[in-house]
Amino acid sequence: MRERIVHALGRDVDEETLRVALKQQPGNVDAAVALARALLARKRSDEALELLNDVLLAVPGDLRALNAKGVVLDNEGRHHEAQALYRQALAMDPGNSMVRHNLSLSLALDGSAGPGSTSPEPVSDLSHALVRSR
């Protein structure tokens, strides 16, 4: 029980530290992504989306912020919105394997990755991307 309390307190301190960092630097993508991840883990995706929207206002088109927002949207089942963000990110950096992988996963979750889909990469390359992303 003590370990859980200490662990929970440590997470709250981390969250507060990240929030302070974002107040000081609204475009701090590292802090935003870390905080969004923590919020998503706590099932507070609305807060994570709001946070990422604010960061994207400070640094429009940031690849990592777009990707993180896509992940949150996918988690909410909003796959079409997530896919639009992944495609926007891929338009800026077509070779980004992390975004390409997330788009592939989103298409699969959405059921769009079947035969004749507009999957971003051939299925044979997908297994390679899964290995690389770990």
Short mmCIF file of C-alpha atoms in Angstrom, two decimals:
data_model
loop_
_atom_site.label_atom_id
_atom_site.label_comp_id
_atom_site.label_asym_id
_atom_site.label_seq_id
_atom_site.Cartn_x
_atom_site.Cartn_y
_atom_site.Cartn_z
CA MET A 1 0.00 0.00 0.00
CA ARG A 2 2.81 2.42 0.88
CA GLU A 3 4.49 1.78 -2.44
CA ARG A 4 1.29 2.65 -4.28
CA ILE A 5 0.96 5.90 -2.34
CA VAL A 6 4.58 6.86 -2.97
CA HIS A 7 4.22 5.95 -6.64
CA ALA A 8 1.01 7.98 -6.95
CA LEU A 9 2.60 10.98 -5.25
CA GLY A 10 5.57 10.75 -7.57
CA ARG A 11 3.26 10.82 -10.59
CA ASP A 12 1.44 13.89 -9.23
CA VAL A 13 4.76 15.69 -8.74
CA ASP A 14 5.79 14.78 -12.28
CA GLU A 15 2.47 16.03 -13.65
CA GLU A 16 2.81 19.30 -11.75
CA THR A 17 6.40 19.73 -12.93
CA LEU A 18 5.29 19.21 -16.52
CA ARG A 19 2.45 21.70 -16.12
CA VAL A 20 4.87 24.30 -14.72
CA ALA A 21 7.24 23.67 -17.64
CA LEU A 22 4.37 24.23 -20.08
CA LYS A 23 3.33 27.46 -18.36
CA GLN A 24 6.87 28.74 -18.70
CA GLN A 25 7.25 27.45 -22.26
CA PRO A 26 3.89 26.85 -23.98
CA GLY A 27 5.68 25.27 -26.94
CA ASN A 28 7.58 22.69 -24.88
CA VAL A 29 6.66 19.61 -26.90
CA ASP A 30 8.67 17.25 -24.68
CA ALA A 31 6.68 18.28 -21.61
CA ALA A 32 3.40 18.26 -23.54
CA VAL A 33 3.88 14.76 -24.90
CA ALA A 34 4.92 13.41 -21.50
CA LEU A 35 1.97 15.06 -19.78
CA ALA A 36 -0.46 13.90 -22.48
CA ARG A 37 0.83 10.34 -22.01
CA ALA A 38 0.26 10.59 -18.24
CA LEU A 39 -3.23 12.03 -18.74
CA LEU A 40 -4.13 9.33 -21.23
CA ALA A 41 -2.94 6.64 -18.80
CA ARG A 42 -5.29 8.15 -16.22
CA LYS A 43 -8.16 8.07 -18.72
CA ARG A 44 -8.25 11.87 -18.95
CA SER A 45 -8.12 12.08 -22.73
CA ASP A 46 -10.17 15.28 -22.91
CA GLU A 47 -7.47 17.06 -20.91
CA ALA A 48 -4.77 15.50 -23.08
CA LEU A 49 -6.50 16.76 -26.25
CA GLU A 50 -6.89 20.25 -24.80
CA LEU A 51 -3.24 20.29 -23.82
CA LEU A 52 -2.09 19.15 -27.25
CA ASN A 53 -4.36 21.69 -28.95
CA ASP A 54 -2.71 24.43 -26.86
CA VAL A 55 0.76 23.20 -27.79
CA LEU A 56 -0.18 23.06 -31.46
CA LEU A 57 -1.25 26.72 -31.20
CA ALA A 58 2.21 27.56 -29.84
CA VAL A 59 4.09 25.40 -32.37
CA PRO A 60 1.75 24.80 -35.30
CA GLY A 61 2.46 21.69 -37.31
CA ASP A 62 4.90 20.16 -34.82
CA LEU A 63 5.32 16.56 -35.93
CA ARG A 64 5.49 15.03 -32.45
CA ALA A 65 2.51 17.01 -31.17
CA LEU A 66 0.46 16.00 -34.22
CA ASN A 67 1.41 12.38 -33.67
CA ALA A 68 0.58 12.53 -29.96
CA LYS A 69 -2.81 14.09 -30.67
CA GLY A 70 -3.44 11.36 -33.24
CA VAL A 71 -2.69 8.70 -30.63
CA VAL A 72 -5.14 10.29 -28.17
CA LEU A 73 -7.81 10.51 -30.87
CA ASP A 74 -7.25 6.86 -31.81
CA ASN A 75 -7.59 5.94 -28.16
CA GLU A 76 -10.97 7.69 -28.19
CA GLY A 77 -12.05 5.77 -31.29
CA ARG A 78 -11.87 8.91 -33.45
CA HIS A 79 -9.79 7.18 -36.11
CA HIS A 80 -10.65 9.38 -39.09
CA GLU A 81 -9.53 12.50 -37.21
CA ALA A 82 -6.36 10.72 -36.08
CA GLN A 83 -5.59 9.57 -39.61
CA ALA A 84 -5.93 13.14 -40.90
CA LEU A 85 -3.30 14.25 -38.37
CA TYR A 86 -0.96 11.38 -39.24
CA ARG A 87 -1.29 12.23 -42.93
CA GLN A 88 -0.58 15.89 -42.19
CA ALA A 89 2.57 14.85 -40.31
CA LEU A 90 3.61 12.49 -43.11
CA ALA A 91 3.20 15.29 -45.65
CA MET A 92 5.92 17.15 -43.71
CA ASP A 93 8.13 14.10 -43.14
CA PRO A 94 7.17 11.20 -45.45
CA GLY A 95 9.88 8.92 -44.07
CA ASN A 96 8.86 9.16 -40.42
CA SER A 97 8.40 5.53 -39.40
CA MET A 98 6.72 6.33 -36.08
CA VAL A 99 3.93 8.33 -37.73
CA ARG A 100 3.65 5.84 -40.59
CA HIS A 101 3.32 3.01 -38.06
CA ASN A 102 0.64 4.89 -36.10
CA LEU A 103 -1.28 5.57 -39.30
CA SER A 104 -1.14 1.87 -40.15
CA LEU A 105 -2.40 0.95 -36.68
CA SER A 106 -5.16 3.53 -36.92
CA LEU A 107 -6.27 2.17 -40.28
CA ALA A 108 -6.29 -1.35 -38.83
CA LEU A 109 -8.30 -0.24 -35.79
CA ASP A 110 -10.73 1.53 -38.09
CA GLY A 111 -11.05 -1.51 -40.33
CA SER A 112 -9.70 0.48 -43.28
CA ALA A 113 -6.55 -1.57 -43.71
CA GLY A 114 -8.23 -4.36 -45.64
CA PRO A 115 -7.70 -5.32 -49.26
CA GLY A 116 -7.70 -2.32 -51.57
CA SER A 117 -7.11 0.12 -48.73
CA THR A 118 -4.90 3.13 -49.04
CA SER A 119 -2.49 1.78 -46.47
CA PRO A 120 0.65 3.91 -46.25
CA GLU A 121 2.97 0.96 -46.77
CA PRO A 122 2.83 -2.59 -48.07
CA VAL A 123 1.92 -5.27 -45.54
CA SER A 124 5.35 -6.88 -45.88
CA ASP A 125 6.95 -3.64 -44.68
CA LEU A 126 4.49 -3.28 -41.80
CA SER A 127 6.02 -6.13 -39.81
CA HIS A 128 9.41 -4.49 -40.25
CA ALA A 129 7.99 -1.17 -38.98
CA LEU A 130 6.57 -2.91 -35.90
CA VAL A 131 9.99 -4.26 -35.02
CA ARG A 132 11.66 -0.88 -35.58
CA SER A 133 9.18 0.99 -33.40
CA ARG A 134 9.85 -1.06 -30.27
#
